[in-house]
Short mmCIF file of C-alpha atoms in Angstrom, two decimals:
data_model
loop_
_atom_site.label_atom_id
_atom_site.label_comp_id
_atom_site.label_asym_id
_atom_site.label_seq_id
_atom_site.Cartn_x
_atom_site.Cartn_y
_atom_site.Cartn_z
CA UNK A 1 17.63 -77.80 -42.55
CA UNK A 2 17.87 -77.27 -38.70
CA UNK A 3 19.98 -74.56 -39.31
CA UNK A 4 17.87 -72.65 -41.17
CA UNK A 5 15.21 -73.66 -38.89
CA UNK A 6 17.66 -72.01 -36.02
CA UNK A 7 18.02 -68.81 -38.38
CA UNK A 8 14.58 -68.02 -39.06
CA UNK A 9 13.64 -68.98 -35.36
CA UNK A 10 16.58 -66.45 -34.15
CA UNK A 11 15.31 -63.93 -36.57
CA UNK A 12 11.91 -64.50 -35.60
CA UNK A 13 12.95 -63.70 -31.92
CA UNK A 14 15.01 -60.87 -32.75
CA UNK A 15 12.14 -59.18 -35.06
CA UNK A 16 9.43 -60.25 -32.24
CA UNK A 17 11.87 -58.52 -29.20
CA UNK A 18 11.84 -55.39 -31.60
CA UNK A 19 8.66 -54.95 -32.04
CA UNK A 20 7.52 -55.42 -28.08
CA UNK A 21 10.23 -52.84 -27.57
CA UNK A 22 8.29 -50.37 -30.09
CA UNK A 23 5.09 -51.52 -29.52
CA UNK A 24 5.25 -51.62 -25.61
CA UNK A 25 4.28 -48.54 -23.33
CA UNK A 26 4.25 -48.03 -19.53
CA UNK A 27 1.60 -45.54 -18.31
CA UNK A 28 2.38 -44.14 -14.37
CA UNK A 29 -0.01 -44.46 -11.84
CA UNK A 30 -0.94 -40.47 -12.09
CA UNK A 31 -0.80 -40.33 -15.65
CA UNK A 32 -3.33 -41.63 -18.21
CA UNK A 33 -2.88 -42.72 -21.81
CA UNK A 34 -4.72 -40.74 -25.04
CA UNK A 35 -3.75 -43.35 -28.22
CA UNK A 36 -4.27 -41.77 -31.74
CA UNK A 37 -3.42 -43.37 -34.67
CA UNK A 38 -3.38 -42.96 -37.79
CA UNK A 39 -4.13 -39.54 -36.59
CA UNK A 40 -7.74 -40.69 -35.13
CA UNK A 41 -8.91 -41.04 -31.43
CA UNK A 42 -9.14 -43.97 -30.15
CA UNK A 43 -11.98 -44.93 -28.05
CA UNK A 44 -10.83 -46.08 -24.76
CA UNK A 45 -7.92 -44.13 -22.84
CA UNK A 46 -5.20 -46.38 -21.35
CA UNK A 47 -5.08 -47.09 -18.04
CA UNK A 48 -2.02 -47.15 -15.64
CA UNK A 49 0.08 -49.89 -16.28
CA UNK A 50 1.48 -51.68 -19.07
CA UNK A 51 0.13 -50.97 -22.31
CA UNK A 52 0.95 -51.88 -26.19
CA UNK A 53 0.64 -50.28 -29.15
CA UNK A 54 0.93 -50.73 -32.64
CA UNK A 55 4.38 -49.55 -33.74
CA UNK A 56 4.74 -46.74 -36.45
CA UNK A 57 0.90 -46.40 -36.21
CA UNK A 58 -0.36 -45.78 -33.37
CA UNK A 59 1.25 -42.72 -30.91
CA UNK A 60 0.37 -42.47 -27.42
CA UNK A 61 0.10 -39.33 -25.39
CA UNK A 62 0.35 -38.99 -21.77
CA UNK A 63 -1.58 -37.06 -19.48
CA UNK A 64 -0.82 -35.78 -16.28
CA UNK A 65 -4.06 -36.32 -13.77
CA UNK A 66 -2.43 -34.45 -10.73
CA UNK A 67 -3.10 -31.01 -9.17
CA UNK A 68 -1.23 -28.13 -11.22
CA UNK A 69 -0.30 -25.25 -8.99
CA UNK A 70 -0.17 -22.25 -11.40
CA UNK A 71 0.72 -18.67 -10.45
CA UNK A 72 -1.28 -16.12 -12.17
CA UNK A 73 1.33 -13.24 -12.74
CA UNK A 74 0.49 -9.62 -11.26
CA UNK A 75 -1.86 -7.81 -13.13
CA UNK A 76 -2.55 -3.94 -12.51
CA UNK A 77 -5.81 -2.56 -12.69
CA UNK A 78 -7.73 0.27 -11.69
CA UNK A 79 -10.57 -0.56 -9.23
CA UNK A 80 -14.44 0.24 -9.18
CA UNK A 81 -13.53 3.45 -6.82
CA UNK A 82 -10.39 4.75 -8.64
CA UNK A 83 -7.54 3.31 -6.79
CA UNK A 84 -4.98 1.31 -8.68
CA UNK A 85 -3.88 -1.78 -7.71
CA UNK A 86 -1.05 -4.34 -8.59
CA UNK A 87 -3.08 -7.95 -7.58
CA UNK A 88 -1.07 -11.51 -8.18
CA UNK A 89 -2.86 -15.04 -7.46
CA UNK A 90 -2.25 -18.87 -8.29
CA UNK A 91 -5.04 -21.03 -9.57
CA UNK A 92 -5.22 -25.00 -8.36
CA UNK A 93 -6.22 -27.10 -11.31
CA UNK A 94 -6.35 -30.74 -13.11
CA UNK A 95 -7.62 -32.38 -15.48
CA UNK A 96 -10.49 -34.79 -15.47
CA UNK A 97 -10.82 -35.57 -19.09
CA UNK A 98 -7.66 -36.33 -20.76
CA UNK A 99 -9.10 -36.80 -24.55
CA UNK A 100 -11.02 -33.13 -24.05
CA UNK A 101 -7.74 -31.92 -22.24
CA UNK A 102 -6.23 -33.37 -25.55
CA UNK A 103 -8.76 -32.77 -28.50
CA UNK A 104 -10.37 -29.96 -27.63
CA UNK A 105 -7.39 -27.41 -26.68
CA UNK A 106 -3.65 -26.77 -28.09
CA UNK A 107 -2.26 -26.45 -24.87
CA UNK A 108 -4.65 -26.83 -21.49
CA UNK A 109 -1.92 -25.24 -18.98
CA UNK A 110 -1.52 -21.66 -21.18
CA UNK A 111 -5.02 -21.44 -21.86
CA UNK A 112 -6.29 -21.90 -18.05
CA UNK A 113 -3.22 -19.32 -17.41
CA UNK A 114 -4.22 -17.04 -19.71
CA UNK A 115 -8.06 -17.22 -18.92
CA UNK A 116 -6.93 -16.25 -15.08
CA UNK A 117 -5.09 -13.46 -15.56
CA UNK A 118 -8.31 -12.02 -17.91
CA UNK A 119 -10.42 -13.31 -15.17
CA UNK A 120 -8.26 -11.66 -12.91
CA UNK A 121 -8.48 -8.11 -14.27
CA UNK A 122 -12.13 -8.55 -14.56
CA UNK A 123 -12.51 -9.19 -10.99
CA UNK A 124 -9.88 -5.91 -9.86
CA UNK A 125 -12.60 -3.42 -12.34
CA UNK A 126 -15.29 -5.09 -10.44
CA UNK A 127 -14.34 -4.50 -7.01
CA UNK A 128 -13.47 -2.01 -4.32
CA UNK A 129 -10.43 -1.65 -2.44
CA UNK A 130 -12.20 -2.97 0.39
CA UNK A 131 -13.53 -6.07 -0.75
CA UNK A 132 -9.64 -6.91 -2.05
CA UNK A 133 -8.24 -6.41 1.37
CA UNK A 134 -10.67 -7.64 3.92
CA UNK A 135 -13.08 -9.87 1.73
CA UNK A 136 -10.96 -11.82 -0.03
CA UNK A 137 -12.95 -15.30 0.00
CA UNK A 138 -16.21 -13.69 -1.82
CA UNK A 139 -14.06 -12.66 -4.41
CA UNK A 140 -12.09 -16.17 -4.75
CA UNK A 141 -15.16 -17.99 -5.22
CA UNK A 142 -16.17 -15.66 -8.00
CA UNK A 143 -12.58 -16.05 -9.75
CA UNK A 144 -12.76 -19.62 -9.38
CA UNK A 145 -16.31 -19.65 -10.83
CA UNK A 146 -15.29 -17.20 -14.05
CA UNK A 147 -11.93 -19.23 -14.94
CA UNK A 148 -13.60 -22.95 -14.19
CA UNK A 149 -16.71 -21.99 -16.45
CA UNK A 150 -14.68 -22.57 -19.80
CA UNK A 151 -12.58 -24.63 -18.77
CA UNK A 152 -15.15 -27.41 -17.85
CA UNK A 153 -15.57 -27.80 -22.18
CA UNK A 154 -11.26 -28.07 -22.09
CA UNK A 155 -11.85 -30.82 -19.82
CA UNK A 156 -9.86 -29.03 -16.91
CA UNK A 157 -11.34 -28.99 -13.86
CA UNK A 158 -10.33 -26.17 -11.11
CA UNK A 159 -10.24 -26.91 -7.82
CA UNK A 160 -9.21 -23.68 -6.37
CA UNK A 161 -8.09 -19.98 -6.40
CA UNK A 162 -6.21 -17.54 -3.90
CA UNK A 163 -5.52 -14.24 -4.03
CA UNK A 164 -2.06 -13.88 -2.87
CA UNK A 165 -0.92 -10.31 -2.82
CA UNK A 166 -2.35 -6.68 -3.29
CA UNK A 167 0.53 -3.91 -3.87
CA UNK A 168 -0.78 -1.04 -3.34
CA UNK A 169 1.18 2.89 -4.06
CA UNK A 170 2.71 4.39 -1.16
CA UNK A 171 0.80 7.36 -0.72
CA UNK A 172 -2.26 4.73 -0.52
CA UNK A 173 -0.31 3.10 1.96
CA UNK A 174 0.69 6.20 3.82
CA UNK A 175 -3.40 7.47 3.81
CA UNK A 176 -4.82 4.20 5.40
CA UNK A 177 -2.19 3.95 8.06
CA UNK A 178 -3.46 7.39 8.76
CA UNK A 179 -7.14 6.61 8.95
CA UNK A 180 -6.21 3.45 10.64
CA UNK A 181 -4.23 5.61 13.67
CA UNK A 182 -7.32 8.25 13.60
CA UNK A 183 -10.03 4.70 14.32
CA UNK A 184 -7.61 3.93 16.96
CA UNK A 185 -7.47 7.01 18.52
CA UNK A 186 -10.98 7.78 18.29
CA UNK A 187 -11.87 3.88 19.77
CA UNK A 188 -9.19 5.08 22.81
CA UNK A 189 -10.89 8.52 23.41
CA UNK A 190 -14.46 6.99 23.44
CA UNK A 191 -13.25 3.93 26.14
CA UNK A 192 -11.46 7.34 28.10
CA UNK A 193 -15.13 9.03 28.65
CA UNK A 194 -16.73 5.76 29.14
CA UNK A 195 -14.48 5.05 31.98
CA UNK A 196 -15.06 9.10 33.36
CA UNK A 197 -18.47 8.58 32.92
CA UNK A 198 -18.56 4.67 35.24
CA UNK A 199 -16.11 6.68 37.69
CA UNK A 200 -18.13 9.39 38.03
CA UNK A 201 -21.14 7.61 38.62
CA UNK A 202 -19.52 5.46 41.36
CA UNK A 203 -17.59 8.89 42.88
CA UNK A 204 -21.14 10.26 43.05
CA UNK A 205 -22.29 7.27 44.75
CA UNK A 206 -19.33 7.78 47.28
CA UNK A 207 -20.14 11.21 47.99
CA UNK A 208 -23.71 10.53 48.88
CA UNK A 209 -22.74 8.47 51.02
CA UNK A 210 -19.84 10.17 52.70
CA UNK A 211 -22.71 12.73 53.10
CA UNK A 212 -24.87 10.87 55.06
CA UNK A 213 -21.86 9.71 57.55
CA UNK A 214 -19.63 12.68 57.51
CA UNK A 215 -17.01 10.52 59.70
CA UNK A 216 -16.25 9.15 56.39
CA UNK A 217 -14.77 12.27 55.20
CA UNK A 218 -12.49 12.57 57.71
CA UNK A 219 -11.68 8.82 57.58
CA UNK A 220 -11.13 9.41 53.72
CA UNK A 221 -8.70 12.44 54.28
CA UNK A 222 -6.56 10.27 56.31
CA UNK A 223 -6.02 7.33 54.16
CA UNK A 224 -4.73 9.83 51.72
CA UNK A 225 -2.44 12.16 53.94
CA UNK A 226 -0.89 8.23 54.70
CA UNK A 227 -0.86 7.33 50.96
CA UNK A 228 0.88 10.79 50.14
CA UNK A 229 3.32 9.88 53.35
CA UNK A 230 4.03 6.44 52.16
CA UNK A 231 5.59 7.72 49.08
CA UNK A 232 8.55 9.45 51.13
CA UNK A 233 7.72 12.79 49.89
CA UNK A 234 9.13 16.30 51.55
CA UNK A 235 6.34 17.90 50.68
CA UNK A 236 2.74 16.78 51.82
CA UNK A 237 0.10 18.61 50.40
CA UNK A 238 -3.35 18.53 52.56
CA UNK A 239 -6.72 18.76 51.10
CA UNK A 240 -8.58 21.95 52.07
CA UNK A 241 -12.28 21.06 53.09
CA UNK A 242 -15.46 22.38 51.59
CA UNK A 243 -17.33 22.37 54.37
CA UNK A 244 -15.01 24.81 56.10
CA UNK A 245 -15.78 26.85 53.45
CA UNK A 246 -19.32 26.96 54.04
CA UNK A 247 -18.67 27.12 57.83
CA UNK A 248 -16.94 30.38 57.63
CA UNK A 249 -20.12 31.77 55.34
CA UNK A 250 -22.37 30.97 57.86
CA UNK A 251 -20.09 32.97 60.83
CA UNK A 252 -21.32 36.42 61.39
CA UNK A 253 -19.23 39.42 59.41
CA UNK A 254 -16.76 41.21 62.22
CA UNK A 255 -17.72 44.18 60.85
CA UNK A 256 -21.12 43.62 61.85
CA UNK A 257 -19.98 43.58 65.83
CA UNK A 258 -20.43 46.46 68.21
CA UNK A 259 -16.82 46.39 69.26
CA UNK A 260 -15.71 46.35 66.14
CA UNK A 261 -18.07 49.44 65.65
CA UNK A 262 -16.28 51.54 68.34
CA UNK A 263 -12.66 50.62 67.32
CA UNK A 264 -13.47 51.55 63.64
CA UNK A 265 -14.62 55.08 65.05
CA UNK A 266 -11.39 55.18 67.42
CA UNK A 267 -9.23 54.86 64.78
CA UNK A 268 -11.06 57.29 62.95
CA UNK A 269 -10.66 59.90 65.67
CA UNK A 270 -7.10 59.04 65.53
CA UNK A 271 -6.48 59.76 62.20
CA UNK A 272 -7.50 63.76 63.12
CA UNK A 273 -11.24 63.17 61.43
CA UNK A 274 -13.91 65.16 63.19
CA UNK A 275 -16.72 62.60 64.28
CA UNK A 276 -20.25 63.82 64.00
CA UNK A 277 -22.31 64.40 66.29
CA UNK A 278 -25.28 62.39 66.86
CA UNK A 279 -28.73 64.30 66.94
CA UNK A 280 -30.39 61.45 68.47
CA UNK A 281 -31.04 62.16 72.25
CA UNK A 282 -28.56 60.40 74.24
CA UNK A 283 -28.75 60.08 78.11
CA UNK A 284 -29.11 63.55 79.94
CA UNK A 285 -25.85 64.03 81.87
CA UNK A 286 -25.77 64.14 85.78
CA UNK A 287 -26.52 68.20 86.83
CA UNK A 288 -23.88 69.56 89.07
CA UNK A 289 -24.86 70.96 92.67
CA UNK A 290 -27.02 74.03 92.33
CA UNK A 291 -27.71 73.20 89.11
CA UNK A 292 -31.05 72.64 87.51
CA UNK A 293 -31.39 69.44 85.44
CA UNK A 294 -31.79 69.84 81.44
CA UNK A 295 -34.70 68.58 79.85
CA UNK A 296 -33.78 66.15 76.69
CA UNK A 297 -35.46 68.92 74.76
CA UNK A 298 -33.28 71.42 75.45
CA UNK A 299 -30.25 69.43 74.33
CA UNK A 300 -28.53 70.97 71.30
CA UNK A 301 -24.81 70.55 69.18
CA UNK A 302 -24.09 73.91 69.17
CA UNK A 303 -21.30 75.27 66.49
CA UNK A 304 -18.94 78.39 67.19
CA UNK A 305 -16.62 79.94 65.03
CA UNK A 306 -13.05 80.99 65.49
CA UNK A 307 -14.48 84.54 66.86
CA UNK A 308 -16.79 82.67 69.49
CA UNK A 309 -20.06 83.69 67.79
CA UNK A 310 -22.71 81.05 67.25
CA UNK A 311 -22.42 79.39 63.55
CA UNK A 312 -24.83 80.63 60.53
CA UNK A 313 -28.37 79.17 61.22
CA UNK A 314 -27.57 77.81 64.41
CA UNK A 315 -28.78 79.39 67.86
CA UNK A 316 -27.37 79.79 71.23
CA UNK A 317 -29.65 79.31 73.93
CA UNK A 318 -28.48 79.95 77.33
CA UNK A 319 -29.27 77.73 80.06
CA UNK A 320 -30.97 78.78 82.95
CA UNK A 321 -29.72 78.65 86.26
CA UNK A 322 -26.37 79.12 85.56
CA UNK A 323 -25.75 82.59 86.73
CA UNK A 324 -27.02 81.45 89.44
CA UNK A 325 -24.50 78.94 90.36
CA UNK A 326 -22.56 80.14 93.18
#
């Protein structure tokens, strides 16, 4: 009799350790516990920790309750002003309702991958080229809000999603680096005359008031005859001054001087030219001794030809007292 009682209590044992090692379950401290049996949800989702179930009845189903990082693969579209694109992101995900995550959906991680990519193509046709490369954030917000909107009934929530890349063709490439050296260039040009235009504005300044103390000139000329020295030139090049300029146009001409009158007519005479004669009355000439003085009046040029006769029109008058003369 106590053997049997051994027996049954042995098989007893062995039949109860069998059934705690079908029947028992350890959920993880991110994971949580969907049981269905018979084929039917159960009410109440298992917690983390250790767990039973009923063996060959029940089935239990874990779900992961950490963040799924999920790359969206590179979809090419055409954008809103004709330029096509090759855009890749990754969405940031979990779940929040394990039963839903469950029930609801045959497979939560392909359907919140596939509902990216469509969101993502969506969201190229919408925008510009612009937006993709410089406003970035506007546009996450609005891919986050188009994949998380169905995915709240899947019992998914997501928490997050970055573009990460935006190929664009070469010749795209090629024709912003171009515009982007042109906005340079033009930024560099504009700073150029804005630094002319201070300068000149200060050199006018300067000037004024090298005006009003014209020491300052000179002063000025020196420092940079020493600043040209000080660079151990051979040559040293000297400013010219204006106002010695407009000191020689103020002088008098030389032509205007009598001297220079009378050496101009010299060299005239020299050069075998016959000088005319001046029919304005001049001074009247000393008379010689027995000589009666001429009268201003009677002063004439008087023209001969070869032959000694007077000229054509012009009359010889002879002058009295000369026979006379002794």
């Amino acid at each position: 009799m106590l053997e049997e009682l051994l027996v049954v209590a042995a098989t007893a044992g062995s039949v109860g350790v069998v059934y705690l090692g079908a029947a028992a379950r350890v959920v993880k401290q991110y994971e949580r516990g969907v049981v269905l049996r018979l084929g039917r949800l159960r009410g109440e989702v298992r917690s983390p920790g250790f767990t039973l179930i009923v063996p060959f009845v029940d089935r239990l189903h874990k779900v992961n309750m950490q963040i799924v990082t999920m790359p969206v693969p590179a979809q090419e579209g055409i954008t809103r002003d004709n330029v096509t694109v090759r855009v890749d992101a990754v969405v940031y995900f979990k779940v929040v309702d394990p039963a839903s995550a469950l029930i609801k959906v045959e497979d939560y991680k392909f359907a919140v991958s596939q509902m990216a990519q469509t969101s993502l193509r969506s969201i190229i046709g919408k925008s510009e080229l612009d937006d993709l490369l410089s406003n970035r954030e506007k546009l996450n917000q609005g891919l986050e809000l188009m994949i998380d909107s169905p995915a709240v009934g899947w019992g998914v929530q997501v928490d997050r999603v970055e573009i990460k890349d935006v190929s664009l063709p070469e010749t795209m490439k090629r024709s912003m680096a171009r515009q982007a050296e042109a906005d340079r260039e033009r930024r560099a040009r504009v700073i150029n005359a804005d630094a002319e235009l201070q300068a000149s504005k200060k050199l006018a300044e300067a000037a004024q008031q090298m005006a009003d103390t014209p020491a300052a000139l000179q002063l000025r000329l020196l420092q940079t005859v020493v600043a040209v020295a000080a660079e151990k030139n051979s040559t040293l090049v000297l400013p010219f001054p204006v106002e010695l300029l407009r000191f020689l146009e103020r002088a008098p001409q030389l032509t205007d001087h009598p001297q220079g009158s009378l050496q101009g007519q010299g060299r005239a005479q020299d050069a075998g030219s016959v000088p005319e004669v001046s029919q304005e009355p001049g001074p009247v000439p000393a008379a010689t001794p027995g000589q009666r003085p001429q009268r201003p009046d009677e002063t004439a040029s008087l023209t001969t030809q070869a032959d000694g006769t007077p000229g054509t029109g012009q009359q010889s008058r002879p002058t009295p007292g000369l026979a006379d003369a002794p």
